[in-house]
mmCIF file of C-alpha atoms in Angstrom:
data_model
loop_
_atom_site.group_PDB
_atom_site.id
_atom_site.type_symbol
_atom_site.label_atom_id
_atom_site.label_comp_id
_atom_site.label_asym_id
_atom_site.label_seq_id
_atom_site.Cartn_x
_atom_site.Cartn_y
_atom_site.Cartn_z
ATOM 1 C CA UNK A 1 93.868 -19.330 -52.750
ATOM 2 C CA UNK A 2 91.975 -21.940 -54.712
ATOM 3 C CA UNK A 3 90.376 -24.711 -54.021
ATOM 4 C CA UNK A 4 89.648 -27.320 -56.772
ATOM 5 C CA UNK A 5 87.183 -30.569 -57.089
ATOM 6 C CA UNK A 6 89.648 -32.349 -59.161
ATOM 7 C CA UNK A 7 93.197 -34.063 -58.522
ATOM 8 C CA UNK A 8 94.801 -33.276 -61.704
ATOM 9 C CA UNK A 9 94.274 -30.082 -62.198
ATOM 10 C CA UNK A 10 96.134 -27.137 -60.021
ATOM 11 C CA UNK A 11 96.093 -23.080 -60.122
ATOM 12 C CA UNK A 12 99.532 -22.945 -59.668
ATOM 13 C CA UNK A 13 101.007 -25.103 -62.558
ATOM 14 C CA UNK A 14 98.976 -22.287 -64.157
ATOM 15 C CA UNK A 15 100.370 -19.207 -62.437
ATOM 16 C CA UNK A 16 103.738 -20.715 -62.912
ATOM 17 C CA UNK A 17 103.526 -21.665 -66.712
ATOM 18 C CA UNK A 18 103.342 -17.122 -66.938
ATOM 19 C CA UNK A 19 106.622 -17.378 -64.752
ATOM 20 C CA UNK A 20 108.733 -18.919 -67.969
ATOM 21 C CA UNK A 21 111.083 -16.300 -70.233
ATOM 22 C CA UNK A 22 109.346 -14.191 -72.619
ATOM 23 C CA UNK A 23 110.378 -14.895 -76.574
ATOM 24 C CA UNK A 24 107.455 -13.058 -78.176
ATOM 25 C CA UNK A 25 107.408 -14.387 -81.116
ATOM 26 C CA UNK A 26 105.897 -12.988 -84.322
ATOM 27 C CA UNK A 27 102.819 -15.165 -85.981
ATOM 28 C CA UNK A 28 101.119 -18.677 -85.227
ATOM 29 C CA UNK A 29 98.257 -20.127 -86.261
ATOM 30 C CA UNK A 30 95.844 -22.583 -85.160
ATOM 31 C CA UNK A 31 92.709 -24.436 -85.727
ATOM 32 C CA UNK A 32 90.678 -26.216 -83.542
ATOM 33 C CA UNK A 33 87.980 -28.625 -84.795
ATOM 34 C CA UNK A 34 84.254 -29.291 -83.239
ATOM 35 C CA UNK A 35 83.379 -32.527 -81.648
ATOM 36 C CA UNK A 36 80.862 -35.153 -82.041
ATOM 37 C CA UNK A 37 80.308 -37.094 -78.854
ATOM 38 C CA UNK A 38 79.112 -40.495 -79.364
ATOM 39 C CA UNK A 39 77.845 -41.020 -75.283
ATOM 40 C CA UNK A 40 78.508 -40.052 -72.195
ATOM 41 C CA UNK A 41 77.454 -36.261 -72.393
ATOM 42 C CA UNK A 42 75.815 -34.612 -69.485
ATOM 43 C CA UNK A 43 78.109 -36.457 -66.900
ATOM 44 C CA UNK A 44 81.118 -35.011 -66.902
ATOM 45 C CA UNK A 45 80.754 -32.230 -64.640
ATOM 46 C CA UNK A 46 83.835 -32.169 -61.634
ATOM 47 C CA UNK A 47 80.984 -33.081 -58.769
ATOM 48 C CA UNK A 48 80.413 -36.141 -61.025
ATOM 49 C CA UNK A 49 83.676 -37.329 -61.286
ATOM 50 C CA UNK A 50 84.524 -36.316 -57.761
ATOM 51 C CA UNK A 51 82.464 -39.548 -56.766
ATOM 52 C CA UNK A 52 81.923 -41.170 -59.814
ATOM 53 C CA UNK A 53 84.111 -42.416 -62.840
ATOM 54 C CA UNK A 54 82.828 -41.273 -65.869
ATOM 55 C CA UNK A 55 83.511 -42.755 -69.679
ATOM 56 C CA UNK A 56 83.113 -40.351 -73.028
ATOM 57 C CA UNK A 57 83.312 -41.341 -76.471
ATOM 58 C CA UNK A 58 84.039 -38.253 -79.421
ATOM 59 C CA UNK A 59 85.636 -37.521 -82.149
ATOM 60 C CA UNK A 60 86.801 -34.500 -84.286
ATOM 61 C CA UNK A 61 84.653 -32.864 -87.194
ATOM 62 C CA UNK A 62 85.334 -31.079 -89.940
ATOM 63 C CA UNK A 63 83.683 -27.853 -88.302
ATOM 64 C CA UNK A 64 86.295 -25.614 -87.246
ATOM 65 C CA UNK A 65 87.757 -22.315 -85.686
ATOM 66 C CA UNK A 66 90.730 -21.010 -87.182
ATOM 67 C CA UNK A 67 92.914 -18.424 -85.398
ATOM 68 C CA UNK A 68 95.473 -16.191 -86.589
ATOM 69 C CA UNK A 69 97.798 -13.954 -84.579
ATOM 70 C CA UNK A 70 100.569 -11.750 -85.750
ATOM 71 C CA UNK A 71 102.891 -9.591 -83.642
ATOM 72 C CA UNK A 72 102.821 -5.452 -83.876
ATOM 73 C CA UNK A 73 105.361 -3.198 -82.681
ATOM 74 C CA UNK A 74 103.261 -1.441 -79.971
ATOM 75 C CA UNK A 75 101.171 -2.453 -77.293
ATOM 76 C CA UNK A 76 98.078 -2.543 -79.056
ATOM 77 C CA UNK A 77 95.646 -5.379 -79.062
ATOM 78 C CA UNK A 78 93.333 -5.770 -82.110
ATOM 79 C CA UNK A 79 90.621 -8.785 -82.512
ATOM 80 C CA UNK A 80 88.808 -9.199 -85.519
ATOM 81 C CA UNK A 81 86.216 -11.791 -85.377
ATOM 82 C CA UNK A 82 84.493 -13.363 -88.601
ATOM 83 C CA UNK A 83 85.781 -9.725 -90.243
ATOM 84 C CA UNK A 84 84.175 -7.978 -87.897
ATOM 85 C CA UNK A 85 86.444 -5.800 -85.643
ATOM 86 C CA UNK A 86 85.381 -6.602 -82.094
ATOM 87 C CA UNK A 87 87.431 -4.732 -79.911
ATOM 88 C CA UNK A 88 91.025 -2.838 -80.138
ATOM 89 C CA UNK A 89 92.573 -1.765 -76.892
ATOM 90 C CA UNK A 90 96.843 -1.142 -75.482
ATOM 91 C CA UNK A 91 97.634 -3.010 -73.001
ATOM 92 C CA UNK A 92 98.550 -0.217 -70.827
ATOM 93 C CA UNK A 93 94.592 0.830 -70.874
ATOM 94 C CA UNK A 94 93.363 -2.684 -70.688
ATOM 95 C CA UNK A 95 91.880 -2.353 -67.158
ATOM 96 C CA UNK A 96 89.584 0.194 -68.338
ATOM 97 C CA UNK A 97 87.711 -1.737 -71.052
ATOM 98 C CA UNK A 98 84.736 -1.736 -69.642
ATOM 99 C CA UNK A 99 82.926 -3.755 -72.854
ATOM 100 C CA UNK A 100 84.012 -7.462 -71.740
ATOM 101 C CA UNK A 101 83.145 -10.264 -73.438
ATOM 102 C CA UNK A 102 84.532 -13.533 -73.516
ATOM 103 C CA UNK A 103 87.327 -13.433 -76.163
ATOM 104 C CA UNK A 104 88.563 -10.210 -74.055
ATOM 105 C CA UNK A 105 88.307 -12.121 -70.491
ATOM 106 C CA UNK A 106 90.737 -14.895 -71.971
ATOM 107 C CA UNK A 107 93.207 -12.653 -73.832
ATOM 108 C CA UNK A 108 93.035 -10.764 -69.681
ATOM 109 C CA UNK A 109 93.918 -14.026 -68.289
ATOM 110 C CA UNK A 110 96.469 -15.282 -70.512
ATOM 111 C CA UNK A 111 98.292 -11.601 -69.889
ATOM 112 C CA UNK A 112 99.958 -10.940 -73.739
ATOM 113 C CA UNK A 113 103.376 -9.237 -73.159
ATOM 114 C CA UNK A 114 103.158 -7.085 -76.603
ATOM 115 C CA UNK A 115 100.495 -5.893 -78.976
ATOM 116 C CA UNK A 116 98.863 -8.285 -81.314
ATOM 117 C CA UNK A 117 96.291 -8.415 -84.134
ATOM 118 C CA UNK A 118 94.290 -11.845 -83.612
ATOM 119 C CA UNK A 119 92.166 -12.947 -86.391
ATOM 120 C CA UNK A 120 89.732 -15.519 -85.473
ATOM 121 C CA UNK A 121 87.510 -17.505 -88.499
ATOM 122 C CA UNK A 122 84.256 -19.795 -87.472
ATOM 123 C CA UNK A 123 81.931 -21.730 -89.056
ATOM 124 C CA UNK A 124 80.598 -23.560 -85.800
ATOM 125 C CA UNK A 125 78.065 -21.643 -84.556
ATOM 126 C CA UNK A 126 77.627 -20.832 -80.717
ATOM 127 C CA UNK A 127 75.113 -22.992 -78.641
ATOM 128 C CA UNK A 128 75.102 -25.295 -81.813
ATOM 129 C CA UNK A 129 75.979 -28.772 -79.373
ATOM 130 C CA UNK A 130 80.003 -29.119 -81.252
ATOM 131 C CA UNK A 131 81.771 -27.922 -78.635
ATOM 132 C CA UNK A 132 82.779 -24.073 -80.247
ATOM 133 C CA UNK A 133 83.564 -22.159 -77.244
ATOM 134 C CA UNK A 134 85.548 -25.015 -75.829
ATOM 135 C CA UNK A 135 87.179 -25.008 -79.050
ATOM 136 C CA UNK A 136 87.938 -21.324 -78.742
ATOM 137 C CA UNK A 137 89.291 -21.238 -75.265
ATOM 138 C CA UNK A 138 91.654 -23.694 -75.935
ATOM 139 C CA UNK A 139 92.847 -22.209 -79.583
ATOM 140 C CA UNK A 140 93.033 -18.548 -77.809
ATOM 141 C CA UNK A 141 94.820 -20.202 -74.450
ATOM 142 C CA UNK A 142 97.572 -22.127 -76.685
ATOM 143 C CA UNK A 143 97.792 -19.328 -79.244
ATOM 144 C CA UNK A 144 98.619 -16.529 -76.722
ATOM 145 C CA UNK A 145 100.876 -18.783 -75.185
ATOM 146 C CA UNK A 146 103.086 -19.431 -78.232
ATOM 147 C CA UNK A 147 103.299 -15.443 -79.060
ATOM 148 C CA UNK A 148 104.067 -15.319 -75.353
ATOM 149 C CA UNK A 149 106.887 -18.190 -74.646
ATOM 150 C CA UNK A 150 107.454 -19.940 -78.339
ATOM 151 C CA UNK A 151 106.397 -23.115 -76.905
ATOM 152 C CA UNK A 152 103.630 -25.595 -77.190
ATOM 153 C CA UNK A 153 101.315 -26.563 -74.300
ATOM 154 C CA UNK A 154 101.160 -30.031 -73.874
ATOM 155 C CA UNK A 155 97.614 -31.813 -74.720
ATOM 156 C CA UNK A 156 96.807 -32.224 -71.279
ATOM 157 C CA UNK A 157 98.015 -29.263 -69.655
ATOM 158 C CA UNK A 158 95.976 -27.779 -72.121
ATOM 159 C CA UNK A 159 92.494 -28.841 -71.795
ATOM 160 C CA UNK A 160 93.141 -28.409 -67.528
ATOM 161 C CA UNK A 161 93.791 -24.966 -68.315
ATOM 162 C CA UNK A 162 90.987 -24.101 -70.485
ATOM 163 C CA UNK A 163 88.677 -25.937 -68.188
ATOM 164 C CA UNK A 164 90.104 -23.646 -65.366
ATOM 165 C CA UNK A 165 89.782 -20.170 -67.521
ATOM 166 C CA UNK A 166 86.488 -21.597 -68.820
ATOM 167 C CA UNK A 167 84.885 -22.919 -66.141
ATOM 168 C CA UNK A 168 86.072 -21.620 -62.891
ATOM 169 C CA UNK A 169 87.218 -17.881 -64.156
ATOM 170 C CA UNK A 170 84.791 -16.937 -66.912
ATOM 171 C CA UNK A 171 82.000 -19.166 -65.205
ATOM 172 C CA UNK A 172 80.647 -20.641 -67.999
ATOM 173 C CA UNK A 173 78.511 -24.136 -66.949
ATOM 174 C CA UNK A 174 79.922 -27.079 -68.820
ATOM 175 C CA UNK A 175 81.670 -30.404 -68.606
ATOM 176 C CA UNK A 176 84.829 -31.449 -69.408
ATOM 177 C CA UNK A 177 84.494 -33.705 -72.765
ATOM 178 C CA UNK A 178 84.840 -30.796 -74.855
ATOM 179 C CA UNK A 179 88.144 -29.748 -74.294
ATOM 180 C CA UNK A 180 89.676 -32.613 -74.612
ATOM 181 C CA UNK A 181 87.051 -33.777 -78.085
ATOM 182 C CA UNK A 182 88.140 -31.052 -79.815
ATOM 183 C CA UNK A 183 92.730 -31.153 -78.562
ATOM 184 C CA UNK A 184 92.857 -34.488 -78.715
ATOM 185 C CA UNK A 185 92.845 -36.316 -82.530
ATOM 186 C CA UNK A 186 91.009 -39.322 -83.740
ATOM 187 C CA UNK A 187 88.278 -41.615 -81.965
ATOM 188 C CA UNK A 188 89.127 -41.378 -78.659
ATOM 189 C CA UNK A 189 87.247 -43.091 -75.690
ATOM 190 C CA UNK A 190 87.941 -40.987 -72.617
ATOM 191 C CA UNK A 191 87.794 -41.809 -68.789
ATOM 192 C CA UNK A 192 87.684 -39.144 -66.454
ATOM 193 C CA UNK A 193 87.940 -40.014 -62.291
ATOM 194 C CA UNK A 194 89.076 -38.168 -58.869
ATOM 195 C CA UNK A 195 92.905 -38.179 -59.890
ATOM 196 C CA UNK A 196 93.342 -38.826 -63.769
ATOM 197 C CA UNK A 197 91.976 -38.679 -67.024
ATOM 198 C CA UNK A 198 93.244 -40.844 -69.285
ATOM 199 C CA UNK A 199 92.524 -40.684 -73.037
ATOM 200 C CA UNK A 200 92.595 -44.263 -75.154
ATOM 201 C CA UNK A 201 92.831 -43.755 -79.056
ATOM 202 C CA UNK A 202 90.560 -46.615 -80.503
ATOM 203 C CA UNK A 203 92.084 -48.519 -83.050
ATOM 204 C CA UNK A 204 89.029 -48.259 -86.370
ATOM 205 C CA UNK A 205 90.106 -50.546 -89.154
ATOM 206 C CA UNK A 206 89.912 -47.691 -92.057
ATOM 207 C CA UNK A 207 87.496 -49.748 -93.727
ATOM 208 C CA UNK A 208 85.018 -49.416 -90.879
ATOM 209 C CA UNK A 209 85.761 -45.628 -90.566
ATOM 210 C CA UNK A 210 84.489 -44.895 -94.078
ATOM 211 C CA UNK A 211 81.527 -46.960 -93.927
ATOM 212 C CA UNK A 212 80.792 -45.199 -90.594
ATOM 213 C CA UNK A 213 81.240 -41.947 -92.534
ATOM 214 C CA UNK A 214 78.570 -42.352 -95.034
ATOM 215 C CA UNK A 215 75.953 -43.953 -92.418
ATOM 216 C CA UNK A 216 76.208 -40.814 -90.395
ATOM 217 C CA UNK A 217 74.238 -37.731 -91.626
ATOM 218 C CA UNK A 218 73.931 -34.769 -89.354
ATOM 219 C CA UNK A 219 71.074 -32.131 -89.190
ATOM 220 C CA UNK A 220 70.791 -28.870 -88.220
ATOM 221 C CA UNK A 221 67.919 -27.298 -86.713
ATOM 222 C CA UNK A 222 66.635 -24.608 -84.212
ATOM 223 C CA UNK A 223 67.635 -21.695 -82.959
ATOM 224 C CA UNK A 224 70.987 -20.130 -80.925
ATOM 225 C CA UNK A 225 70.677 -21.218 -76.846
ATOM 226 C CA UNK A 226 72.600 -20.919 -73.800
ATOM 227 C CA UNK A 227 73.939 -24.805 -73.268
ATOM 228 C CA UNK A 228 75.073 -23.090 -69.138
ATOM 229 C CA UNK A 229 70.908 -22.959 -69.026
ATOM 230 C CA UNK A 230 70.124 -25.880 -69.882
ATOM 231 C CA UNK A 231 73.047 -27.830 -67.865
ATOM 232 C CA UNK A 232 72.085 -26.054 -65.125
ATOM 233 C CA UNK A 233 68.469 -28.100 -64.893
ATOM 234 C CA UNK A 234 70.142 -31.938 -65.072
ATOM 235 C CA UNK A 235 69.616 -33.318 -61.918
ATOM 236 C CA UNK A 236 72.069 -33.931 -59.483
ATOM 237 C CA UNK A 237 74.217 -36.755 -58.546
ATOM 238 C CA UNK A 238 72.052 -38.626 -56.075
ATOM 239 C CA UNK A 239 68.824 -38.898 -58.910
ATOM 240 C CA UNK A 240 71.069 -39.965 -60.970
ATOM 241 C CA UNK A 241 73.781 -42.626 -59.578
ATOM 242 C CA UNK A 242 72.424 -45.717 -61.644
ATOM 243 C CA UNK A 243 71.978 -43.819 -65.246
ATOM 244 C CA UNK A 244 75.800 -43.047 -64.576
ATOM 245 C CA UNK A 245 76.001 -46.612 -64.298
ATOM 246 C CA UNK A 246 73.911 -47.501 -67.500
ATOM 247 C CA UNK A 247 75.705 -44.516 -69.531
ATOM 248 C CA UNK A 248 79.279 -45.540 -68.669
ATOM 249 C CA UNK A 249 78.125 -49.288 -69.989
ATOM 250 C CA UNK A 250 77.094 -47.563 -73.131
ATOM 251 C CA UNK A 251 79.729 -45.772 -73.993
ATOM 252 C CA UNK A 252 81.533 -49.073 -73.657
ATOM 253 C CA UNK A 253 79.004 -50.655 -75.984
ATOM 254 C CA UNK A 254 79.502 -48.640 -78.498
ATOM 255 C CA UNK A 255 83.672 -48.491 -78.298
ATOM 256 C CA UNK A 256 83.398 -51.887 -78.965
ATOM 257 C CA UNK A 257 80.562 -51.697 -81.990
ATOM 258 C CA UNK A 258 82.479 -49.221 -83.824
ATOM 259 C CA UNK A 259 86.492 -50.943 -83.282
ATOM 260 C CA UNK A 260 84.108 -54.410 -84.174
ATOM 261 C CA UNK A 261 82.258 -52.167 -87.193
ATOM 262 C CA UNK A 262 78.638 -53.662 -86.193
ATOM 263 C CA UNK A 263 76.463 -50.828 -87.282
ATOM 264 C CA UNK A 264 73.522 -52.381 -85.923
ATOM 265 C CA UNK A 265 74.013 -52.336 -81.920
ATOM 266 C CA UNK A 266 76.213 -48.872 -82.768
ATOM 267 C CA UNK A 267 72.445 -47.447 -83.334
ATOM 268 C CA UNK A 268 71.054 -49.056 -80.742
ATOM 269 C CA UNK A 269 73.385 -47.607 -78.764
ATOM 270 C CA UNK A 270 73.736 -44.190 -79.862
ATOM 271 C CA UNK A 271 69.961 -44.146 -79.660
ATOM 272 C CA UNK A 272 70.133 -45.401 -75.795
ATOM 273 C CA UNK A 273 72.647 -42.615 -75.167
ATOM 274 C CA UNK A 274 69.855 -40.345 -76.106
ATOM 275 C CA UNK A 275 67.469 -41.983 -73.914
ATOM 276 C CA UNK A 276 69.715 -42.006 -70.826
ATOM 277 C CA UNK A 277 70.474 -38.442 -71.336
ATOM 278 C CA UNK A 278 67.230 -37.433 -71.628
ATOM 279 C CA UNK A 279 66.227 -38.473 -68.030
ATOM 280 C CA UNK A 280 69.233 -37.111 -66.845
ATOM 281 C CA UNK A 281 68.317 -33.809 -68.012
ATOM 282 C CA UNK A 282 64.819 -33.892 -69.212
ATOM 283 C CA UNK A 283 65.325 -30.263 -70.955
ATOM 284 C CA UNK A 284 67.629 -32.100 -73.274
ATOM 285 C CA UNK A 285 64.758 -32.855 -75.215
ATOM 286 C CA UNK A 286 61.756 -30.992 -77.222
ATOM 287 C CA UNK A 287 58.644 -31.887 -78.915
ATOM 288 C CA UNK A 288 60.143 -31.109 -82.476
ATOM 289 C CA UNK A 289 63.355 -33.668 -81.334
ATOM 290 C CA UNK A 290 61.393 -36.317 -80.250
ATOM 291 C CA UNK A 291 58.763 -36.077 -83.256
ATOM 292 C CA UNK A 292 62.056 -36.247 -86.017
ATOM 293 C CA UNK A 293 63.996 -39.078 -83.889
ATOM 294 C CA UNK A 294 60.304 -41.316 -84.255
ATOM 295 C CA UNK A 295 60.069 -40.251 -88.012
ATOM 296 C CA UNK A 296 63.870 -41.136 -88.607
ATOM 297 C CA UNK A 297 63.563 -44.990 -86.984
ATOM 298 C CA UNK A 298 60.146 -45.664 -88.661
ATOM 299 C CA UNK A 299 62.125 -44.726 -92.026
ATOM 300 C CA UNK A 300 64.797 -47.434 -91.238
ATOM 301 C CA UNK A 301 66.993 -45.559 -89.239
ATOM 302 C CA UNK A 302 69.393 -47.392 -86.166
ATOM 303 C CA UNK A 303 69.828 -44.721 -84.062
ATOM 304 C CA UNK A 304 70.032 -41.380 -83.258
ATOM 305 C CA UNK A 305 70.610 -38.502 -80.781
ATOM 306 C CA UNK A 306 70.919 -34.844 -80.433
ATOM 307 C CA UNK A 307 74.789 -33.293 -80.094
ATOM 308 C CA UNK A 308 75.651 -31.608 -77.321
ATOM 309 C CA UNK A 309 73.396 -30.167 -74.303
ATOM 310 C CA UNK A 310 70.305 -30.056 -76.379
ATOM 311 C CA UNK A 311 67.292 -28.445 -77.148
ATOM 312 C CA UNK A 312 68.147 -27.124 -80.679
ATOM 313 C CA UNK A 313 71.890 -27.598 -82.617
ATOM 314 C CA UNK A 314 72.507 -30.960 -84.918
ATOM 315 C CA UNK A 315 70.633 -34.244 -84.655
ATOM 316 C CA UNK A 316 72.810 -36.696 -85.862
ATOM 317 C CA UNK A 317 71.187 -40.194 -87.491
ATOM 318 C CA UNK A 318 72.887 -43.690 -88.479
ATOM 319 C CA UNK A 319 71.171 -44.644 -91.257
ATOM 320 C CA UNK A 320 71.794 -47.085 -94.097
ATOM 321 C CA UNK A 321 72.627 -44.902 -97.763
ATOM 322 C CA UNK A 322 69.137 -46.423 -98.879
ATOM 323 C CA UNK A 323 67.237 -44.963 -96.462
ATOM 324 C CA UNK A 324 68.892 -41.696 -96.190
ATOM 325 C CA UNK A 325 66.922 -40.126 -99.155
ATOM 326 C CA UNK A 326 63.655 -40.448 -97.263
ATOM 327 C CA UNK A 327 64.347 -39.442 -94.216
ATOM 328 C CA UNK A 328 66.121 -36.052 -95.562
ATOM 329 C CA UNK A 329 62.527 -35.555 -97.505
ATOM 330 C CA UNK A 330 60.906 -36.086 -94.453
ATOM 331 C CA UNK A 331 62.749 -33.800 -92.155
ATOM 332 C CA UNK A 332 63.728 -30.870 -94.313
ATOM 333 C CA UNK A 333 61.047 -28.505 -93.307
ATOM 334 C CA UNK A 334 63.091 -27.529 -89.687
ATOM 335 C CA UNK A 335 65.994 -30.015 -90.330
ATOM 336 C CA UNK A 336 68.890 -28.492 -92.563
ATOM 337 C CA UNK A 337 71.060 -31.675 -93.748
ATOM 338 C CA UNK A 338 74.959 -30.348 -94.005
ATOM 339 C CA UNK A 339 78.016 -32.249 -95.138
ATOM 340 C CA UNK A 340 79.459 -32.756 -91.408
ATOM 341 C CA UNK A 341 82.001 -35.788 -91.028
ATOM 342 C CA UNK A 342 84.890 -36.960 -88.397
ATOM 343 C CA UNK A 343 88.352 -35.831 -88.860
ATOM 344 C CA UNK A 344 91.469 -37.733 -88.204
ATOM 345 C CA UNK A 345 92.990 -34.915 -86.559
ATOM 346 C CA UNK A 346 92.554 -32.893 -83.598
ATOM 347 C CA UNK A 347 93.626 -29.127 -82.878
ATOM 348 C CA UNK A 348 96.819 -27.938 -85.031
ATOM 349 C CA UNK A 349 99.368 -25.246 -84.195
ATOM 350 C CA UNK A 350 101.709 -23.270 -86.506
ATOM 351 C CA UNK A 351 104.402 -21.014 -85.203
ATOM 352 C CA UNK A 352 106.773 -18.850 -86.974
#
């Protein structure tokens, strides 16, 4: 039996969605963008929101995974990953795999009723800070389902269960922003508490949107880590009760700088985000971050922070197009500019 932190989410509206009648259909498809979070990062962990009510602010990118999976006519399960074969296996033997890795443990859980060849493309790189293996769980959770049942999982359902195979099966240290940054589509400010999470799509005038667009510019830098590591050092909830306080007021600063389009308290905001996150977990941070964040305001930046738990991925700057030039001269020795900008719409599914 299984015992939860959270209200809304319950092992046996899981158990019982692999109780429905078996269609198994014969190809889907679906992709599943990476997330930028704007603030509220590094809070939303289920003995957070047990006691606290916590506020997140992301969007979609144009980063994505893409996975395909079509029926066979045996039992056989083939996974092909970036056109590399990573495992093939029937059914019948699947107990004796003894190679497991994570794509295996969630095909385990989700218990395919017939063979399958599942192709799965990336270009978000693990441990980069977008949110790729939330993005995976939930493409490889609603993907298997469809072959499974021919039916969609709703939104919400959806990002519970991934945070349950994710999280609580597989183990894997995280929040929950992630799932729902990457389901969910458009700017979306997020409030997580005890009993409900309730997701607000912001109304951007269009205008403001593509003037946001070319402010942004996104770096990346560093080398592959473990985000589980690193969110394992944030302190806990009792060093941290009033930055919870000052975070949740940021994120609601800069919801209301971006539906307003004032560019100039949106840096100063992002930029505080940073700051606050940063003492909650100090290993956020690195010499190298801190060094390129000072060199990007004395250029003219308004803000910036570094995307998801830290330590190496993107560093993302709001800078005026003027001043955009210079500090891409200045930081290209360990800071790789790439084309990264939000998407209108969140994860996409395909049957047939």
């Amino acid at each position: 039996k299984k015992k939860f932190y959270l209200g809304y989410i319950n092992y046996n509206d899981f158990l019982n969605l692999q109780n429905k009648k078996i269609k198994n259909k014969k190809k889907v498809e679906v992709v599943v963008p990476g997330r930028l979070s704007f603030s509220g990062g590094g809070l939303d962990f289920s003995e957070i929101i047990k006691q606290k009510k916590i506020y997140i602010l992301s969007v979609p990118i144009n980063k994505y995974i893409k996975i395909n999976i079509m029926a066979r006519n045996d039992d056989k399960i083939s996974v092909i990953q970036n056109n590399k074969k990573i495992f093939s296996l029937f059914i019948s033997k699947i107990s004796k795999y003894n190679k497991k890795n994570f794509i295996f443990l969630i095909i385990c859980l989700m218990k395919p009723s017939n063979g399958m060849i599942i192709k799965i493309t990336s270009d978000i790189e693990n441990g980069s800070g977008l949110g790729g293996s939330s993005a995976l769980t939930a493409g490889l959770i609603s993907a298997i389902h469809y072959m499974k049942y021919g039916e969609k999982i709703e939104a919400n359902d959806l990002a519970n269960y991934s945070y349950l195979i994710e999280r609580m099966e597989l183990g894997v240290v995280g929040g929950w922003q992630d799932f729902y940054g990457t389901i969910f589509s458009g700017y979306k400010f997020i409030s997580f508490n005890n009993k409900d999470v309730k997701v607000q799509q912001l109304k951007i005038d269009n205008k403001i949107k593509r003037h946001l667009e070319k402010k942004m510019i996104f770096f990346k830098f560093g080398k592959k880590r473990s985000s589980s590591k690193i969110q394992k050092k944030r302190k806990n909830l009792y060093q941290i009760k009033s930055l919870v306080d000052k975070m949740n007021q940021n994120t609601k600063n800069i919801k209301n700088s971006l539906i307003k389009g004032n560019f100039n308290k949106l840096g100063k905001n992002i930029l505080n985000s940073w700051e606050i996150k940063k003492k909650i977990n100090p290993q956020t941070s690195s010499s190298l971050i801190d060094k390129a964040i000072k060199v990007s305001l004395s250029l003219g930046a308004k803000g910036c922070k570094v995307l998801g738990a830290g330590k190496s991925g993107y560093l993302i700057v709001l800078s005026d197009t003027l001043n955009q030039k210079k500090i891409k001269k200045k930081l290209y020795k360990d800071f790789k500019y790439l084309p990264i900008k939000p998407v209108a719409q969140g994860m996409k599914i395909k049957g047939f």
